[in-house]
Short mmCIF file of C-alpha atoms and ligand atoms in Angstrom, two decimals:
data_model
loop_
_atom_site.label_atom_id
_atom_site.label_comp_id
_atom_site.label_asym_id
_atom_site.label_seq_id
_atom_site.Cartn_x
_atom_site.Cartn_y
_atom_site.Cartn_z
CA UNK A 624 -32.62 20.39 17.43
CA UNK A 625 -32.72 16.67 16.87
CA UNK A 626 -35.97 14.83 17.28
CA UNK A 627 -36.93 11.49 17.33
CA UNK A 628 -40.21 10.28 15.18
CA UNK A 629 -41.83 6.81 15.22
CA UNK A 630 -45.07 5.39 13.29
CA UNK A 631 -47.72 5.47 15.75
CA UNK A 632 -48.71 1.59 16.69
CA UNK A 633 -46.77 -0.90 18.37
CA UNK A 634 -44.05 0.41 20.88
CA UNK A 635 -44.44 4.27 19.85
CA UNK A 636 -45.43 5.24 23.29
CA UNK A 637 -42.80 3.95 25.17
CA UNK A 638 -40.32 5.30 22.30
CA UNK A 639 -41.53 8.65 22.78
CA UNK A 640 -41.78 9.05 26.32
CA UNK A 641 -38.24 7.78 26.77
CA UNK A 642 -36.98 10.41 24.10
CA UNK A 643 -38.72 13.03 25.75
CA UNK A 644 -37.06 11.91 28.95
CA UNK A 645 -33.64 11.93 27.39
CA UNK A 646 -34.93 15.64 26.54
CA UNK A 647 -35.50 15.08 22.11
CA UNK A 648 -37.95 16.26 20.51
CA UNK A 649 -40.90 14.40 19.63
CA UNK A 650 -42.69 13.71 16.64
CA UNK A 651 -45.28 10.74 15.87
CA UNK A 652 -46.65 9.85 12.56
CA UNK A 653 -50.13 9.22 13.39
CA UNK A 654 -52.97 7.31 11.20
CA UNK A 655 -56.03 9.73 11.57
CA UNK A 656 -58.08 7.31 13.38
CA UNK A 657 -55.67 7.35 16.26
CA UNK A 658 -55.33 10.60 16.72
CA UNK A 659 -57.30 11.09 19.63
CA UNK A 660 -55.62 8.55 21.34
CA UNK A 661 -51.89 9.42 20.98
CA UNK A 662 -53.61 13.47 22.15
CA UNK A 663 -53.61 11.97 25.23
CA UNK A 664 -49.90 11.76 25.67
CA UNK A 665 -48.46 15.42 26.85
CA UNK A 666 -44.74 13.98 26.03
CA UNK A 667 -45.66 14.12 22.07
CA UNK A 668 -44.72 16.84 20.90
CA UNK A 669 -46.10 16.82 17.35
CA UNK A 670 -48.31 14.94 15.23
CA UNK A 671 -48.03 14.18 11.19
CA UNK A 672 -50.67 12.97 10.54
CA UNK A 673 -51.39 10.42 7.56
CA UNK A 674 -54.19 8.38 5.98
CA UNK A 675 -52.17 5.48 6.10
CA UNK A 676 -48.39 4.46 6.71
CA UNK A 677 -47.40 4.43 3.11
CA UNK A 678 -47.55 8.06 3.36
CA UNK A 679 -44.16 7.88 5.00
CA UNK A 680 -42.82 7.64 1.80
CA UNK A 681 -44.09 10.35 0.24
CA UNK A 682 -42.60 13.87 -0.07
CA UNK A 683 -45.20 15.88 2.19
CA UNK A 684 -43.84 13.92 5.45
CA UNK A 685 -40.15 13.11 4.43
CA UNK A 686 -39.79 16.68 4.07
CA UNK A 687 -41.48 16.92 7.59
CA UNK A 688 -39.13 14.81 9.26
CA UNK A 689 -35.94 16.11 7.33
CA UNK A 690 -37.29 19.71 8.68
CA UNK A 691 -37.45 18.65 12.19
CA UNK A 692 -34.09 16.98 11.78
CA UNK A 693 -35.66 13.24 12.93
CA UNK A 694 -33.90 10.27 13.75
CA UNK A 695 -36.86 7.56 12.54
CA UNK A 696 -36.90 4.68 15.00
CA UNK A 697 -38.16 1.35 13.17
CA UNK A 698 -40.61 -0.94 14.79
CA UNK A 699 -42.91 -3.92 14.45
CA UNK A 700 -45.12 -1.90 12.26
CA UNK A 701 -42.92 -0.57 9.78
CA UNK A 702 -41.66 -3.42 9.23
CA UNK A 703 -45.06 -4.87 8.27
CA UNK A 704 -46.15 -1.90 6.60
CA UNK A 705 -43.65 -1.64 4.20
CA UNK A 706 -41.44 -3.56 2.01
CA UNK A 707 -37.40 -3.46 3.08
CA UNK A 708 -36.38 -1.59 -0.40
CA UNK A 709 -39.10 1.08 0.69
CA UNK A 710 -38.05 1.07 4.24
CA UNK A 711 -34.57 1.24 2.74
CA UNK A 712 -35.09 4.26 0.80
CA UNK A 713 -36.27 6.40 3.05
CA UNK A 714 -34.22 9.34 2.80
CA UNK A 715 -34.29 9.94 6.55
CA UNK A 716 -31.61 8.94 8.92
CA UNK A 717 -32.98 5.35 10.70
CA UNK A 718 -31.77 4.43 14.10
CA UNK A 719 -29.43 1.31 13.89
CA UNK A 720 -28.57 -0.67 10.64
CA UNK A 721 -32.05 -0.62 8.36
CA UNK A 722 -30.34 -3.02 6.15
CA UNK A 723 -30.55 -5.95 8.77
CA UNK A 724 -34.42 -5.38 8.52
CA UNK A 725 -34.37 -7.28 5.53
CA UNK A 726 -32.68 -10.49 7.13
CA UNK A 727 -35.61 -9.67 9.30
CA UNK A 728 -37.95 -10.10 6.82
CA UNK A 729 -36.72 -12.96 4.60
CA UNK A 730 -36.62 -16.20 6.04
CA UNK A 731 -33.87 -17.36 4.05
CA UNK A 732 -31.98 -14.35 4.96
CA UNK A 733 -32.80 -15.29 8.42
CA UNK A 734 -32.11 -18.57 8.81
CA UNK A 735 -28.29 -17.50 7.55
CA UNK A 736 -27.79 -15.03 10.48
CA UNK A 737 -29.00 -17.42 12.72
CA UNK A 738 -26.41 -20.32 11.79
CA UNK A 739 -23.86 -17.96 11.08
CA UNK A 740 -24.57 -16.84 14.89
CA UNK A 741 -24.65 -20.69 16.01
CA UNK A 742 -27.91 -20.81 17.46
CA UNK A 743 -29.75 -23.90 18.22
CA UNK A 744 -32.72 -23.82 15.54
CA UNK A 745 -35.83 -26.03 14.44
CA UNK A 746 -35.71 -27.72 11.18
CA UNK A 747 -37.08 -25.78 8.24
CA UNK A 748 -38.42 -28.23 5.75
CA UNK A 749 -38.81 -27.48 1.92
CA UNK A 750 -41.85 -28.97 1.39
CA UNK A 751 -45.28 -30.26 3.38
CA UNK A 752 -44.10 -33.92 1.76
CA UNK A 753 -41.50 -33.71 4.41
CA UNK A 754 -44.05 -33.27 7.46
CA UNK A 755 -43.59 -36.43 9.12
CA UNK A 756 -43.91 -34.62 12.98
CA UNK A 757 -45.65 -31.60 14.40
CA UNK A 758 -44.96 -28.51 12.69
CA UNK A 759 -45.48 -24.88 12.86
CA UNK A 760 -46.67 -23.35 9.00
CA UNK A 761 -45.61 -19.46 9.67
CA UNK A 762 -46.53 -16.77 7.12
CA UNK A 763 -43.33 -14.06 5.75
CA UNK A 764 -42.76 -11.13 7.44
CA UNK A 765 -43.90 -9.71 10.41
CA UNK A 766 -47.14 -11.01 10.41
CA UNK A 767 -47.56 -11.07 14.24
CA UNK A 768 -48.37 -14.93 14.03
CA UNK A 769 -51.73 -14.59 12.46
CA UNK A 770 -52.70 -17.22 10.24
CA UNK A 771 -49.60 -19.47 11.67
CA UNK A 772 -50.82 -22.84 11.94
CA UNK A 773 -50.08 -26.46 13.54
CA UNK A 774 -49.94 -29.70 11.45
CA UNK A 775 -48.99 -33.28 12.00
CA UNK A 776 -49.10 -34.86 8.40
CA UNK A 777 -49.41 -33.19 4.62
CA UNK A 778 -52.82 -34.25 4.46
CA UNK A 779 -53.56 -31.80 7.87
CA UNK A 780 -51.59 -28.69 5.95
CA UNK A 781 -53.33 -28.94 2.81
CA UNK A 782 -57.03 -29.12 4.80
CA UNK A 783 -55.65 -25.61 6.57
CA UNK A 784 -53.68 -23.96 3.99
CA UNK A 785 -56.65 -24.58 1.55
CA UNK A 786 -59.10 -22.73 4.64
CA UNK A 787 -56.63 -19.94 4.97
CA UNK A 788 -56.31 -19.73 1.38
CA UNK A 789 -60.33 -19.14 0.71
CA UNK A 790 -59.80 -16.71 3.62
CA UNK A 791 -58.21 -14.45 1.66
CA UNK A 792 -55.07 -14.79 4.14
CA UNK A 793 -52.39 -16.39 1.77
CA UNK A 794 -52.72 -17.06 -1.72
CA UNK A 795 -50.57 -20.60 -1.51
CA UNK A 796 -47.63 -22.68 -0.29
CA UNK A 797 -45.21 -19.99 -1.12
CA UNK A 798 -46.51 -17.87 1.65
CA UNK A 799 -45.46 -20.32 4.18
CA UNK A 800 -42.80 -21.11 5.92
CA UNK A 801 -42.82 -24.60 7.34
CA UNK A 802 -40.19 -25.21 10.59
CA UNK A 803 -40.72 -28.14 13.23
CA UNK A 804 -42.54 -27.18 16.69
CA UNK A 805 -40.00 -26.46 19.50
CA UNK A 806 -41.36 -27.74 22.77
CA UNK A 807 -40.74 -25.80 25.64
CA UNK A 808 -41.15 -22.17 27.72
CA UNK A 809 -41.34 -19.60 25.62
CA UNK A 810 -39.24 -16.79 26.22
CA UNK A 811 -38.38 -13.22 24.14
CA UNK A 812 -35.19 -12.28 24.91
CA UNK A 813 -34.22 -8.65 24.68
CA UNK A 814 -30.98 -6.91 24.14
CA UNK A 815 -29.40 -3.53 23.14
CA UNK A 816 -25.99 -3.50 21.35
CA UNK A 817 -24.11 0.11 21.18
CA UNK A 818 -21.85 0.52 18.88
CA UNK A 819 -20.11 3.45 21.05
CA UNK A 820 -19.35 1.41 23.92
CA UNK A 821 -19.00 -1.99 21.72
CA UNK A 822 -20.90 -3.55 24.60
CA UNK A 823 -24.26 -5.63 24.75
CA UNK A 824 -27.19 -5.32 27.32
CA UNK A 825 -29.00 -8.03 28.16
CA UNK A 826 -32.88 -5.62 28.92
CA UNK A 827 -35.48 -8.01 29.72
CA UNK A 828 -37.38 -11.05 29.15
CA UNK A 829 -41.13 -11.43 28.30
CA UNK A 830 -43.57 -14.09 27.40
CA UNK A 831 -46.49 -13.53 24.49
CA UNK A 832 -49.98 -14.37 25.00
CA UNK A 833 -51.16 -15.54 21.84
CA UNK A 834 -54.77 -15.74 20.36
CA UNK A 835 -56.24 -18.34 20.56
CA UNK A 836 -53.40 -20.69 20.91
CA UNK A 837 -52.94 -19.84 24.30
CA UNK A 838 -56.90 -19.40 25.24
CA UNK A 839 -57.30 -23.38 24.14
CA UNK A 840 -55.76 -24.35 27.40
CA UNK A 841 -58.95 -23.07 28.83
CA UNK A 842 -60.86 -25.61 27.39
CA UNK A 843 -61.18 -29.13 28.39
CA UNK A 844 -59.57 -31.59 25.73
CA UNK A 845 -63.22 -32.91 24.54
CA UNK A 846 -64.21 -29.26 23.27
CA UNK A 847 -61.10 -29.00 21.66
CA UNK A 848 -61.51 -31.71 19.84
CA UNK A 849 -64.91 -30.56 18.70
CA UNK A 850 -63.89 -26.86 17.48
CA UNK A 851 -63.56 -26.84 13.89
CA UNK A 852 -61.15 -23.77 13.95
CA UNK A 853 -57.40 -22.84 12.67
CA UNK A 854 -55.79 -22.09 16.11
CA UNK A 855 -53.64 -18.45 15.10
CA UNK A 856 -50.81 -17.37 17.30
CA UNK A 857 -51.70 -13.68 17.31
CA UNK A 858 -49.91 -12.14 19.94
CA UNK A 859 -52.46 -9.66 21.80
CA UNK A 860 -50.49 -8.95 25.01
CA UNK A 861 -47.07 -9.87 26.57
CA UNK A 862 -46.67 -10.57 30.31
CA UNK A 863 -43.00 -11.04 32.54
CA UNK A 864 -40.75 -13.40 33.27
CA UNK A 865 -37.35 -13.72 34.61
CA UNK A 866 -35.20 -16.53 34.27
CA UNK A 867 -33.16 -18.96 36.59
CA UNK A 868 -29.87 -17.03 37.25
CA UNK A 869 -28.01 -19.75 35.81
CA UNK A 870 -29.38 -19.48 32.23
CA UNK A 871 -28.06 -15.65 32.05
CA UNK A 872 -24.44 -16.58 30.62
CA UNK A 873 -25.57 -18.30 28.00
CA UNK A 874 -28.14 -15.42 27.31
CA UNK A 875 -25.42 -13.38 26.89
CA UNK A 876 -23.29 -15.52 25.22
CA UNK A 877 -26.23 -15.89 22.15
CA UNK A 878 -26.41 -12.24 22.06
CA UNK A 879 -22.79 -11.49 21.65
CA UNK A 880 -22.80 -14.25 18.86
CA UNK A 881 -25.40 -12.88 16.91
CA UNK A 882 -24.14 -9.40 16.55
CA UNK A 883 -20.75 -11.06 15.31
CA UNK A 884 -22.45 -12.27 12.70
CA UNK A 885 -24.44 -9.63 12.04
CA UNK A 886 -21.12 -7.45 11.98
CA UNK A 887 -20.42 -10.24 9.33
CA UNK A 888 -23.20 -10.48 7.43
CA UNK A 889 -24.50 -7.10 7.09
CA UNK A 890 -22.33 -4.56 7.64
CA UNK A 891 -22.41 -2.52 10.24
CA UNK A 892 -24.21 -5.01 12.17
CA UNK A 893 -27.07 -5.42 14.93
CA UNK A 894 -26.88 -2.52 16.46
CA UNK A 895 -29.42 -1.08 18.84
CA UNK A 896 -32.01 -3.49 20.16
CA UNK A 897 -33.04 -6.49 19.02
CA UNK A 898 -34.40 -10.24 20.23
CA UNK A 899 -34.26 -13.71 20.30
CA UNK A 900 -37.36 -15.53 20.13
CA UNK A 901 -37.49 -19.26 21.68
CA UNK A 902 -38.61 -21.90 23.76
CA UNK A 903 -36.63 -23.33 26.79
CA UNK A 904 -36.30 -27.23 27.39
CA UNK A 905 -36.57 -29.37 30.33
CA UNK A 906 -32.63 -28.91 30.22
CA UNK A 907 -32.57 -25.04 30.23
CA UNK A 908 -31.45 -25.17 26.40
CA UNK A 909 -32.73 -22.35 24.18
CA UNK A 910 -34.32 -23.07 20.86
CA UNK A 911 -34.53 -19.55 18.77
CA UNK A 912 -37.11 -20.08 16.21
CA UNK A 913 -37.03 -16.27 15.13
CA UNK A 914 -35.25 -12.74 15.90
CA UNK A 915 -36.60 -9.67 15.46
CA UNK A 916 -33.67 -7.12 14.29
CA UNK A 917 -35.23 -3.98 16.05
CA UNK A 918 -37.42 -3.23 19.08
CA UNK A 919 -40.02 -5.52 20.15
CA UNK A 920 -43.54 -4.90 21.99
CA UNK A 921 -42.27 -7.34 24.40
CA UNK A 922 -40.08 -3.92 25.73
CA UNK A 923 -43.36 -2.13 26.77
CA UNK A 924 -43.62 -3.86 29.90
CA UNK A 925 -40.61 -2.21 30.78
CA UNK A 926 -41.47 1.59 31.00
CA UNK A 927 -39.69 1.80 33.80
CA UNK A 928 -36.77 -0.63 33.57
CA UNK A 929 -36.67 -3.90 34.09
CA UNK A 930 -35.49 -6.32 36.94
CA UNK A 931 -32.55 -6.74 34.35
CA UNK A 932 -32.02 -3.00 33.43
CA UNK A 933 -31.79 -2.27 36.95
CA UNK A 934 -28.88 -3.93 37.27
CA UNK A 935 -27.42 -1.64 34.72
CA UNK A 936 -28.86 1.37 35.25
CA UNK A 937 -29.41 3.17 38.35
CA UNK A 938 -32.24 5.05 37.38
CA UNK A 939 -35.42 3.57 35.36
CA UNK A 940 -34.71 2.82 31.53
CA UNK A 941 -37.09 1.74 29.58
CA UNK A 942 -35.44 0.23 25.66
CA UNK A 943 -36.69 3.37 24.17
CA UNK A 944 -34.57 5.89 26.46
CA UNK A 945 -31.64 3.72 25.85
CA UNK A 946 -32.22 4.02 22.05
CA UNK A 947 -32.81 8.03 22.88
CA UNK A 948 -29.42 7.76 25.22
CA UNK A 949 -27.67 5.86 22.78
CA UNK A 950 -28.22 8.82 20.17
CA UNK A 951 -27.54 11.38 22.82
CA UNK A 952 -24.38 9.86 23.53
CA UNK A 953 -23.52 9.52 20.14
CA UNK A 954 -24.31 13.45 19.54
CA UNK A 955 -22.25 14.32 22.09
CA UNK A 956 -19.07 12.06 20.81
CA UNK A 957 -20.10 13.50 17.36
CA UNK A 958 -19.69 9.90 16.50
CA UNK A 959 -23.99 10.06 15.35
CA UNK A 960 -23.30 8.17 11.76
CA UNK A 961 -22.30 4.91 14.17
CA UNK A 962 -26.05 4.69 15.53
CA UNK A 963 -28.17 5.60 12.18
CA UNK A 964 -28.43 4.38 8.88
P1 AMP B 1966 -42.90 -15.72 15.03
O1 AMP B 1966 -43.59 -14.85 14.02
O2 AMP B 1966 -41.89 -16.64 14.41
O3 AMP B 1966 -42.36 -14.93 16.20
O4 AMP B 1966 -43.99 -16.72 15.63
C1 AMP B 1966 -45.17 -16.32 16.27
C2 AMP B 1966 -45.44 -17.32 17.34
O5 AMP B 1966 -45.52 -18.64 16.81
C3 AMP B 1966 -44.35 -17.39 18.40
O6 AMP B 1966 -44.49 -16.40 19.35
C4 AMP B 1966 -44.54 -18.79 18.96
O7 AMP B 1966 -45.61 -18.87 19.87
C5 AMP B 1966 -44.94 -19.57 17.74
N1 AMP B 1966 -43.80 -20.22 17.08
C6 AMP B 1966 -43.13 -19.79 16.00
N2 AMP B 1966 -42.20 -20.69 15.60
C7 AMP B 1966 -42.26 -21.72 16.47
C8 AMP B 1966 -41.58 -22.96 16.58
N3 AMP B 1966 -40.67 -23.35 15.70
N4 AMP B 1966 -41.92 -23.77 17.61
C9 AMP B 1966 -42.86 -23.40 18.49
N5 AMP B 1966 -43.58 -22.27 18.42
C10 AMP B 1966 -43.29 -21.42 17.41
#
């Protein structure tokens, strides 16, 4: 029997339950330390537990998962884990395209799919001589936004790069990534592509609350001035949102563009769920300043369905029973190579 296995962090709970709804199998990879807490959940059916997530790699799980016939669905945490030739050579079947995780991860890469897709963007700038507005200095990968920083002027990056760098956080410019600030209402958008039905689904929307970028609103502009601190944008929680009705075709139409050219780019394309990550203006126009090429954490507020899943689905689905669904469906139509990588 097929089952589905995740690293446990990130999204792994909602994953799981909505396999076990879809009626898989399921099997966590579990750092010791959590172990007591994923225990709690009756709908896991197995634990591997590891030391640490590098262990994935190694013999004594992949012959685990090949054992209990998983399907491995990547998150957040894999992809920060590991490096996308490790995550590529797992020898385990991955649910959608694992190669895309690398456009995930580079920002060159990145910034391709998202012209190819024709997405409105911010300007990425080549070097901190260019910094003549405000800017955001983001680190590579899927660093969650910690150690991102704000800066007006050259002068301003150097004081916090040189901070972060004594922090241990980055060793120099190359670990940054420096793009203008996108004013606006931030919104996550969330979608699931199938390659059986050739169809997207617009899921849900979601808004991050980052520390302590969004805590300095609490404080009066005086005190602000005063801290002598790097604001991060680490994301601890997400909250909901919905949007005006009269964005939604264009939220569509962004989706369907990027997994054209994704189907492009990187063949066989974004399939499964993914998101686009921007701010709104005071004209409803979306910048996307990132997209994340697999689930997103955003998703857990979702366990049972969204106000746009709904509208789909006539029962509660959460993105990880459509990923579960998606494979079911796929195993039924024997058509399973189409989902996994
Ligand atoms: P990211 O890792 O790109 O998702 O960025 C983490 C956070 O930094 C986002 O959730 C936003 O709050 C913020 N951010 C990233 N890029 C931009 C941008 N170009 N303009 C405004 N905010 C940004």
């Amino acid at each position: 029997m097929t089952s589905i296995a995740t690293l446990g962090s990130h999204c792994a709970l909602q994953v799981l339950k909505g396999a076990k709804d879809e009626g898989f199998r399921t099997l966590l990879v579990c750092e010791k330390k959590r172990e007591k807490l994923y225990r709690r959940f009756a709908f896991i059916d197995e634990l591997v537990l590891v030391d640490s997530f590098s262990e994935l790699l190694e013999q004594h799980c992949i012959s685990k998962l090949k054992e209990q016939k998983s399907i491995i669905i990547p998150h957040g945490t894999l992809i920060s884990q590991m490096s996308s030739s490790q995550i590529e050579s797992i020898e385990v079947p991955i649910f959608g395209n694992k190669w895309i995780l690398r456009w995930e991860s580079d920002r060159n890469m990145k910034e391709r799919l998202m012209v190819e897709s024709k997405l409105h963007i911010p300007k990425s700038l080549s070097s901190s001589s260019e910094i003549n507005s405000l800017v955001i200095a983001k680190r590579h990968g899927a660093a969650g936004g910690k150690g991102y920083f704000l800066a007006t002027s050259k002068k301003d990056y150097e004081m916090k790069r040189n901070r972060l760098m004594s922090q241990g956080l980055i060793k120099g410019d190359d670990d940054l990534y420096l793009q203008e600030y996108a004013f606006g209402v931030s919104a996550y958008l969330q979608y699931f592509y199938s390659p059986i039905h050739n169809k997207i689904e617009f899921f849900g929307v979601d808004r991050r609350y980052e520390s302590d970028i969004d805590g300095l609103g609490r404080i009066p502009a005086q005190q602000q001035i005063d801290i002598d601190k790097i604001s991060s944008f680490n994301v601890i929680g997400n909250s909901q949102l919905v949007l005006r009705e009269s964005l939604l075709d264009e939220v569509y139409s962004m989706g369907e563009r990027f997994v054209e050219a994704a189907k492009k780019l990187v063949v066989p394309g974004m399939n499964g769920p993914f998101c686009l990550e921007g701010v709104y203006d005071e004209n409803g126009k979306f910048t996307t300043f990132e997209f994340s090429s697999r689930i997103v954490a955003g998703t857990n507020l979702y366990v049972d369905g969204s106000p746009y899943s709904a509208l789909i689905y006539g029962e509660p689905m959460s993105m990880g029973r459509r990923i579960a669904r998606e494979i079911k469906i796929a195993m039924e139509k024997n058509q399973l190579p189409k989902v996994v990588t």
